Amino acid sequence: MLNLFLIQALNGVQLGILLFLVAAGLTLIFGVMDLINLAHGALYMIGAYLAATFTAATGSFGLGLLLALPATLAFGLALEFLVVRHLYGRDHLDQVLATFGLILILNEGVRIVWGAAPMSVPVPDALSGSVHLVGTLHYPLYRVAIIAAGLATALGLHLLVNHTRLGMRLRAGASNGPMVAALGIDIRRLFLVVFGLGAMLAGFAGAMVAPILSVDPGMGDSVLILTFVVIVIGGVGSVRGAFVAGLLVGLADQLGRTFGPILLRSVMDASAASQTGRTLAPMLIYILMAAVLFFRPSGLFPARGSR
Amino acid sequence: MTALVARITAEPPRRRAAFSGAGLAGLVLAALAALPVAAEAAGLPFLVVTATRMMIFGLAALSLDLVLGYGAMVSFGHAAFIGLGAYAVGILDAHGIRDLAVQAPVAAGMCALFALVTGAISLRTRGVYFIMITLAFGQMAYFFMVSLAAYGGDDGLPLSGRSTLFGMRLIEGDPALFYLVLAVLAVALLVLRRVVASRFGRVLRGSRDNAVRMQAIGFSPLPYRLTAYVIAGAVAGLAGVLLANQAEFVSPAYMSWQRSGELIVMVVLGGMGTLVGPVVGAAALIALEEVLAHYSDHWRLGLGVMLVAVVLLSRGGLAGLAAKIGRRA
């Protein structure tokens, strides 16, 4: 039981870290640019496809990942230039519509370029084993690597946001955009940097999960919704909030799936408990979100004082 | 000071709407009533099926517009109500209750209750948070139905047949269902026209245009917004009842978040804050889908490009685009 708990907790942390990587970019885009970007999940998908393609072409996952990062960045910058920059300052509804259109375009574009069948990426040989934790417990090395890479990225982001001039501008932009522009900072370039950075983080997350999930045209949609949950729980615009909420959502999801039915068994009979558990598990994070918003309508760590 | 009072008490400026004449709506309804006969004569019976689908989604889009266009609440979980309405039919049918006279009130009541509970929580939030929390409630309903193995779960639930009306098999044929949907849509249009013209509707619009002023003159927007949300939920539930009957099948896919997105597209395409606009938008979007799907498997690409283009080139949907082109010409 303890082993099961540890494994599920680690799976939860791993899911949470990935959600954080996608959510960090999206929350900055929300917070700094006041832009709802539904196509953020599609960038995660693009990252996964690019990593899969480059890995197949070079025969090395490391090289594939290394090539996928700048490629996703370039893709994000192109998207900002072509469509997204025309949406700044527009109504939220316009942004929802246009980026909903972008999802349709990107999902269908991926089907045209790579086909509808899922692609698979082999786990790199160097990371294919498992590590020994305690007792008889082993955990796949690749998942440990994901957690480590995610934590390193989180630390890097923390340093970037809190200890650099760019980070200072990002934080200022999130708390009062018009004032930052009035102080003579090139807000257009700041937006471009934020969007590109966000796209690259999402692409990085997509590339990292490519070996353990199937790479398919719908993969961006499911992660997008989870990411929204993370951002809203954490508080729009807050990178720290996205980190805490990502772990919270990841742990709630993974532990709920396993231990929900076990806990329910103590109050009802076994078959009813497993049925109820299966029904409740996928809803758990949405219930968590509704509960958080009921008590704190602006999330756990609201970045903007006014909202 | 008098100028301020005048501004507060004046009707909000009327939005430019291309499709708002009641007479025009009557003409369109009359033309629609003749459609099944004409389609039969022309040997195009699928037109009746497509037109029924357009009207069903028109009804759902109409209900969303009460929230979105009249209340300025961007609800991103509206497809959940369609799905719940459809499942009310499916689940009652599985237990042998096949009469519309029971199914429709149960569906509308369930959706109203769901809207009341989720709306009360969602309306505590504003802006982006409201969009996201309605999305989350929509997903909750979706996953609930996906994991409800007793009623088909992921695979969906086939009906034993179309609903009966007071014990009679009145809507077996497609033309009969068409007339039923047409009647429901017409009644919904008339009722919602009265609703938005009433004092309730004026407070709702007032809160949309300036919530602070409405509060200053003594109206708390929350009960009005919540009531609008509940009415919209119940009407969308009725659209779900009709959809289940057309497909004779109920599936969680009815309530996916992409469906909610499409409903928003329908409302905005047709023109927000009008009643006939969303119905026109629904018809236009479904027609577009049918035509594009006829030419290519990748029709969603074309739809996406058009969507982005419409947003980048115009404000105010097809109605706004038409007005813009009209001004230029």
CSV table of C-alpha atoms in Angstrom, one decimal, chain A:
chain,number,residue,atom,x,y,z
A,1,MET,CA,0.0,0.0,0.0
A,2,LEU,CA,2.8,2.4,0.9
A,3,ASN,CA,4.6,1.4,-2.3
A,4,LEU,CA,1.5,2.1,-4.4
A,5,PHE,CA,1.1,5.4,-2.7
A,6,LEU,CA,4.7,6.4,-3.4
A,7,ILE,CA,4.4,5.4,-7.1
A,8,GLN,CA,1.2,7.2,-7.6
A,9,ALA,CA,2.5,10.3,-5.8
A,10,LEU,CA,5.6,10.3,-8.1
A,11,ASN,CA,3.3,9.9,-11.1
A,12,GLY,CA,1.3,12.8,-9.7
A,13,VAL,CA,4.4,15.0,-9.3
A,14,GLN,CA,5.5,14.1,-12.9
A,15,LEU,CA,2.0,15.0,-14.3
A,16,GLY,CA,2.1,18.2,-12.2
A,17,ILE,CA,5.5,19.2,-13.4
A,18,LEU,CA,4.4,18.8,-17.0
A,19,LEU,CA,1.2,20.8,-16.4
A,20,PHE,CA,3.4,23.5,-14.9
A,21,LEU,CA,5.6,23.7,-18.0
A,22,VAL,CA,2.6,24.2,-20.2
A,23,ALA,CA,0.8,26.4,-17.7
A,24,ALA,CA,3.7,28.7,-16.9
A,25,GLY,CA,3.8,30.1,-20.5
A,26,LEU,CA,0.0,30.3,-20.7
A,27,THR,CA,-0.3,32.1,-17.3
A,28,LEU,CA,2.3,34.7,-18.4
A,29,ILE,CA,0.5,35.2,-21.7
A,30,PHE,CA,-2.7,35.7,-19.7
A,31,GLY,CA,-1.2,37.8,-17.0
A,32,VAL,CA,1.2,40.1,-19.0
A,33,MET,CA,-0.7,40.3,-22.3
A,34,ASP,CA,-4.3,39.8,-21.1
A,35,LEU,CA,-4.7,37.3,-24.0
A,36,ILE,CA,-6.7,34.1,-23.9
A,37,ASN,CA,-4.8,31.7,-26.0
A,38,LEU,CA,-6.8,28.5,-26.6
A,39,ALA,CA,-4.1,27.4,-29.1
A,40,HIS,CA,-1.5,27.0,-26.4
A,41,GLY,CA,-2.3,23.3,-26.2
A,42,ALA,CA,-1.7,23.1,-29.9
A,43,LEU,CA,1.9,24.4,-29.4
A,44,TYR,CA,2.4,21.5,-26.9
A,45,MET,CA,1.3,19.2,-29.7
A,46,ILE,CA,3.6,20.9,-32.2
A,47,GLY,CA,6.5,20.4,-29.8
A,48,ALA,CA,5.7,16.7,-29.5
A,49,TYR,CA,5.4,16.2,-33.3
A,50,LEU,CA,8.6,18.1,-34.0
A,51,ALA,CA,10.5,16.1,-31.4
A,52,ALA,CA,9.2,12.9,-32.9
A,53,THR,CA,10.2,13.9,-36.4
A,54,PHE,CA,13.7,15.1,-35.5
A,55,THR,CA,14.2,12.0,-33.3
A,56,ALA,CA,13.3,9.8,-36.2
A,57,ALA,CA,15.5,11.8,-38.6
A,58,THR,CA,18.6,11.9,-36.4
A,59,GLY,CA,18.2,8.6,-34.5
A,60,SER,CA,18.8,10.3,-31.2
A,61,PHE,CA,16.1,11.6,-28.8
A,62,GLY,CA,18.6,14.1,-27.2
A,63,LEU,CA,19.3,15.6,-30.6
A,64,GLY,CA,15.6,15.5,-31.5
A,65,LEU,CA,14.7,17.4,-28.4
A,66,LEU,CA,17.5,19.9,-28.9
A,67,LEU,CA,16.3,20.7,-32.5
A,68,ALA,CA,12.6,20.7,-31.5
A,69,LEU,CA,13.1,23.5,-29.0
A,70,PRO,CA,14.2,26.3,-31.4
A,71,ALA,CA,11.8,25.0,-34.0
A,72,THR,CA,8.8,25.4,-31.6
A,73,LEU,CA,10.1,28.8,-30.6
A,74,ALA,CA,10.3,29.8,-34.3
A,75,PHE,CA,6.8,28.4,-34.8
A,76,GLY,CA,5.5,30.4,-31.8
A,77,LEU,CA,7.1,33.6,-33.0
A,78,ALA,CA,5.6,33.1,-36.5
A,79,LEU,CA,2.2,32.6,-35.0
A,80,GLU,CA,2.5,35.7,-32.9
A,81,PHE,CA,3.5,37.7,-36.0
A,82,LEU,CA,0.8,36.3,-38.3
A,83,VAL,CA,-2.3,36.2,-36.0
A,84,VAL,CA,-1.8,36.7,-32.3
A,85,ARG,CA,-0.5,40.3,-32.4
A,86,HIS,CA,-3.7,41.4,-34.0
A,87,LEU,CA,-5.6,40.2,-31.0
A,88,TYR,CA,-3.9,42.3,-28.3
A,89,GLY,CA,-6.4,44.7,-26.7
A,90,ARG,CA,-9.3,43.0,-28.4
A,91,ASP,CA,-12.3,41.6,-26.6
A,92,HIS,CA,-11.8,38.3,-24.7
A,93,LEU,CA,-14.5,36.9,-26.9
A,94,ASP,CA,-12.6,37.7,-30.1
A,95,GLN,CA,-9.5,36.1,-28.7
A,96,VAL,CA,-11.4,32.9,-27.8
A,97,LEU,CA,-12.9,32.7,-31.3
A,98,ALA,CA,-9.7,33.4,-33.2
A,99,THR,CA,-7.6,31.0,-31.1
A,100,PHE,CA,-10.3,28.4,-31.3
A,101,GLY,CA,-10.0,28.8,-35.1
A,102,LEU,CA,-6.2,28.3,-34.7
A,103,ILE,CA,-6.8,25.0,-32.9
A,104,LEU,CA,-8.9,23.8,-35.8
A,105,ILE,CA,-6.1,24.9,-38.3
A,106,LEU,CA,-3.2,23.4,-36.3
A,107,ASN,CA,-5.0,20.1,-35.5
A,108,GLU,CA,-6.0,19.6,-39.1
A,109,GLY,CA,-2.6,20.8,-40.3
A,110,VAL,CA,-0.9,18.2,-38.2
A,111,ARG,CA,-3.3,15.5,-39.7
A,112,ILE,CA,-2.3,16.6,-43.2
A,113,VAL,CA,1.5,16.7,-42.5
A,114,TRP,CA,1.9,13.7,-40.2
A,115,GLY,CA,-1.3,11.7,-40.8
A,116,ALA,CA,-4.0,10.8,-38.3
A,117,ALA,CA,-2.3,7.7,-36.9
A,118,PRO,CA,-0.5,8.3,-33.6
A,119,MET,CA,3.3,8.5,-33.7
A,120,SER,CA,5.5,6.7,-31.2
A,121,VAL,CA,8.9,7.8,-29.9
A,122,PRO,CA,11.1,5.2,-28.3
A,123,VAL,CA,12.5,6.0,-24.8
A,124,PRO,CA,16.2,6.9,-25.2
A,125,ASP,CA,18.5,4.0,-24.3
A,126,ALA,CA,20.4,5.9,-21.7
A,127,LEU,CA,17.1,6.6,-19.8
A,128,SER,CA,15.3,3.3,-20.4
A,129,GLY,CA,16.1,1.6,-17.0
A,130,SER,CA,14.5,2.1,-13.7
A,131,VAL,CA,15.9,3.5,-10.4
A,132,HIS,CA,15.7,1.8,-7.1
A,133,LEU,CA,13.8,3.8,-4.5
A,134,VAL,CA,13.1,2.0,-1.2
A,135,GLY,CA,12.6,-1.7,-0.4
A,136,THR,CA,11.4,-3.5,-3.6
A,137,LEU,CA,10.2,-0.3,-5.2
A,138,HIS,CA,11.5,0.7,-8.6
A,139,TYR,CA,10.5,3.7,-10.7
A,140,PRO,CA,11.2,4.3,-14.5
A,141,LEU,CA,14.3,6.4,-15.0
A,142,TYR,CA,12.7,8.3,-17.8
A,143,ARG,CA,10.0,9.6,-15.5
A,144,VAL,CA,12.6,10.6,-13.0
A,145,ALA,CA,14.3,12.5,-15.8
A,146,ILE,CA,11.1,14.3,-16.7
A,147,ILE,CA,10.7,15.4,-13.0
A,148,ALA,CA,14.3,16.6,-12.8
A,149,ALA,CA,14.1,18.5,-16.1
A,150,GLY,CA,10.9,20.1,-15.1
A,151,LEU,CA,12.2,21.1,-11.7
A,152,ALA,CA,15.3,22.6,-13.3
A,153,THR,CA,13.1,24.5,-15.7
A,154,ALA,CA,11.0,25.7,-12.8
A,155,LEU,CA,14.1,26.9,-11.0
A,156,GLY,CA,15.3,28.7,-14.2
A,157,LEU,CA,12.0,30.4,-14.6
A,158,HIS,CA,12.0,31.4,-11.0
A,159,LEU,CA,15.4,33.0,-11.4
A,160,LEU,CA,14.3,34.6,-14.7
A,161,VAL,CA,11.1,36.1,-13.4
A,162,ASN,CA,12.4,37.2,-10.0
A,163,HIS,CA,16.1,38.1,-10.6
A,164,THR,CA,16.5,39.5,-14.1
A,165,ARG,CA,15.5,42.8,-15.8
A,166,LEU,CA,13.3,40.9,-18.2
A,167,GLY,CA,11.6,39.2,-15.3
A,168,MET,CA,11.0,42.6,-13.6
A,169,ARG,CA,9.3,43.8,-16.7
A,170,LEU,CA,7.2,40.7,-16.9
A,171,ARG,CA,6.1,41.1,-13.3
A,172,ALA,CA,5.4,44.8,-13.9
A,173,GLY,CA,3.5,44.0,-17.1
A,174,ALA,CA,1.4,41.5,-15.2
A,175,SER,CA,0.4,43.9,-12.5
A,176,ASN,CA,0.0,47.0,-14.6
A,177,GLY,CA,0.5,46.8,-18.3
A,178,PRO,CA,-0.5,50.3,-19.4
A,179,MET,CA,2.0,51.8,-16.8
A,180,VAL,CA,4.8,49.7,-18.1
A,181,ALA,CA,4.1,51.0,-21.6
A,182,ALA,CA,3.9,54.5,-20.3
A,183,LEU,CA,7.3,54.2,-18.8
A,184,GLY,CA,8.8,53.7,-22.3
A,185,ILE,CA,9.2,49.9,-22.4
A,186,ASP,CA,8.7,48.4,-25.8
A,187,ILE,CA,5.6,46.5,-24.9
A,188,ARG,CA,5.3,44.9,-28.4
A,189,ARG,CA,8.8,43.3,-28.0
A,190,LEU,CA,8.0,42.2,-24.5
A,191,PHE,CA,4.8,40.5,-25.7
A,192,LEU,CA,6.7,38.8,-28.5
A,193,VAL,CA,9.3,37.5,-26.0
A,194,VAL,CA,6.6,36.3,-23.6
A,195,PHE,CA,4.7,34.5,-26.4
A,196,GLY,CA,7.8,32.9,-27.8
A,197,LEU,CA,9.0,31.8,-24.4
A,198,GLY,CA,5.5,30.4,-23.6
A,199,ALA,CA,5.4,28.5,-26.9
A,200,MET,CA,8.9,27.0,-26.2
A,201,LEU,CA,7.9,25.8,-22.7
A,202,ALA,CA,4.7,24.2,-24.1
A,203,GLY,CA,6.8,22.6,-26.9
A,204,PHE,CA,9.3,21.4,-24.3
A,205,ALA,CA,6.6,19.7,-22.3
A,206,GLY,CA,5.2,18.1,-25.4
A,207,ALA,CA,8.6,16.8,-26.5
A,208,MET,CA,9.3,15.4,-23.1
A,209,VAL,CA,6.1,13.3,-22.9
A,210,ALA,CA,6.5,12.1,-26.5
A,211,PRO,CA,8.2,8.9,-25.4
A,212,ILE,CA,5.7,8.0,-22.7
A,213,LEU,CA,2.4,9.1,-24.4
A,214,SER,CA,1.2,8.6,-28.0
A,215,VAL,CA,1.7,11.6,-30.2
A,216,ASP,CA,-1.6,12.3,-31.9
A,217,PRO,CA,-3.6,15.2,-33.3
A,218,GLY,CA,-5.9,15.5,-30.3
A,219,MET,CA,-3.2,15.6,-27.6
A,220,GLY,CA,-3.2,19.4,-27.3
A,221,ASP,CA,-6.9,19.6,-26.5
A,222,SER,CA,-6.8,17.5,-23.4
A,223,VAL,CA,-3.8,19.2,-22.0
A,224,LEU,CA,-5.2,22.6,-22.7
A,225,ILE,CA,-8.2,22.1,-20.4
A,226,LEU,CA,-6.0,20.7,-17.6
A,227,THR,CA,-3.7,23.7,-18.0
A,228,PHE,CA,-6.7,26.1,-17.7
A,229,VAL,CA,-7.6,24.4,-14.5
A,230,VAL,CA,-4.1,24.8,-13.2
A,231,ILE,CA,-3.9,28.5,-14.1
A,232,VAL,CA,-7.2,29.3,-12.6
A,233,ILE,CA,-6.5,27.5,-9.4
A,234,GLY,CA,-3.0,29.1,-9.2
A,235,GLY,CA,-4.2,32.6,-10.0
A,236,VAL,CA,-3.9,34.1,-13.5
A,237,GLY,CA,-0.5,35.6,-14.2
A,238,SER,CA,1.3,33.9,-11.3
A,239,VAL,CA,4.1,31.5,-12.2
A,240,ARG,CA,4.4,30.4,-8.5
A,241,GLY,CA,0.7,29.8,-8.5
A,242,ALA,CA,1.0,27.7,-11.6
A,243,PHE,CA,3.7,25.6,-9.9
A,244,VAL,CA,1.7,24.9,-6.8
A,245,ALA,CA,-1.5,24.3,-8.6
A,246,GLY,CA,0.2,22.1,-11.2
A,247,LEU,CA,1.5,19.8,-8.4
A,248,LEU,CA,-1.9,20.0,-6.6
A,249,VAL,CA,-3.8,19.0,-9.8
A,250,GLY,CA,-1.3,16.2,-10.7
A,251,LEU,CA,-1.4,14.7,-7.2
A,252,ALA,CA,-5.2,15.0,-6.9
A,253,ASP,CA,-5.7,13.3,-10.3
A,254,GLN,CA,-3.3,10.4,-9.8
A,255,LEU,CA,-4.0,9.7,-6.1
A,256,GLY,CA,-7.7,10.2,-6.6
A,257,ARG,CA,-7.8,7.5,-9.4
A,258,THR,CA,-6.1,4.9,-7.2
A,259,PHE,CA,-7.2,5.8,-3.7
A,260,GLY,CA,-10.7,7.2,-4.3
A,261,PRO,CA,-12.2,3.7,-4.7
A,262,ILE,CA,-10.2,2.4,-1.7
A,263,LEU,CA,-11.5,5.2,0.5
A,264,LEU,CA,-15.0,4.8,-0.7
A,265,ARG,CA,-14.9,1.1,0.1
A,266,SER,CA,-14.9,2.0,3.8
A,267,VAL,CA,-18.3,3.7,3.5
A,268,MET,CA,-20.1,1.5,0.8
A,269,ASP,CA,-19.9,-2.0,-0.7
A,270,ALA,CA,-17.0,-2.9,-3.0
A,271,SER,CA,-18.7,-2.8,-6.4
A,272,ALA,CA,-20.6,0.4,-5.7
A,273,ALA,CA,-17.3,1.9,-4.4
A,274,SER,CA,-15.3,1.0,-7.5
A,275,GLN,CA,-18.1,2.3,-9.8
A,276,THR,CA,-18.5,5.6,-7.9
A,277,GLY,CA,-14.7,5.9,-7.7
A,278,ARG,CA,-14.4,5.5,-11.5
A,279,THR,CA,-17.1,8.1,-12.0
A,280,LEU,CA,-15.6,10.6,-9.6
A,281,ALA,CA,-11.9,10.3,-10.5
A,282,PRO,CA,-11.9,12.2,-13.7
A,283,MET,CA,-14.2,14.9,-12.2
A,284,LEU,CA,-12.0,15.3,-9.1
A,285,ILE,CA,-9.8,18.1,-10.4
A,286,TYR,CA,-12.8,20.1,-11.7
A,287,ILE,CA,-14.4,19.7,-8.3
A,288,LEU,CA,-11.1,20.9,-6.8
A,289,MET,CA,-11.2,23.9,-9.1
A,290,ALA,CA,-14.8,24.8,-8.3
A,291,ALA,CA,-14.0,24.5,-4.6
A,292,VAL,CA,-10.9,26.7,-4.8
A,293,LEU,CA,-12.8,29.3,-6.8
A,294,PHE,CA,-15.8,29.2,-4.5
A,295,PHE,CA,-13.5,30.3,-1.6
A,296,ARG,CA,-11.0,32.4,-3.5
A,297,PRO,CA,-12.5,33.7,-6.8
A,298,SER,CA,-9.1,34.9,-8.0
A,299,GLY,CA,-7.2,31.7,-7.4
A,300,LEU,CA,-4.6,30.9,-4.8
A,301,PHE,CA,-1.9,33.4,-5.7
A,302,PRO,CA,-3.6,36.2,-7.6
A,303,ALA,CA,-1.0,38.2,-9.5
A,304,ARG,CA,-3.2,41.2,-10.2
A,305,GLY,CA,-4.6,43.1,-7.2
A,306,SER,CA,-7.7,44.2,-9.1
A,307,ARG,CA,-9.0,40.9,-10.2
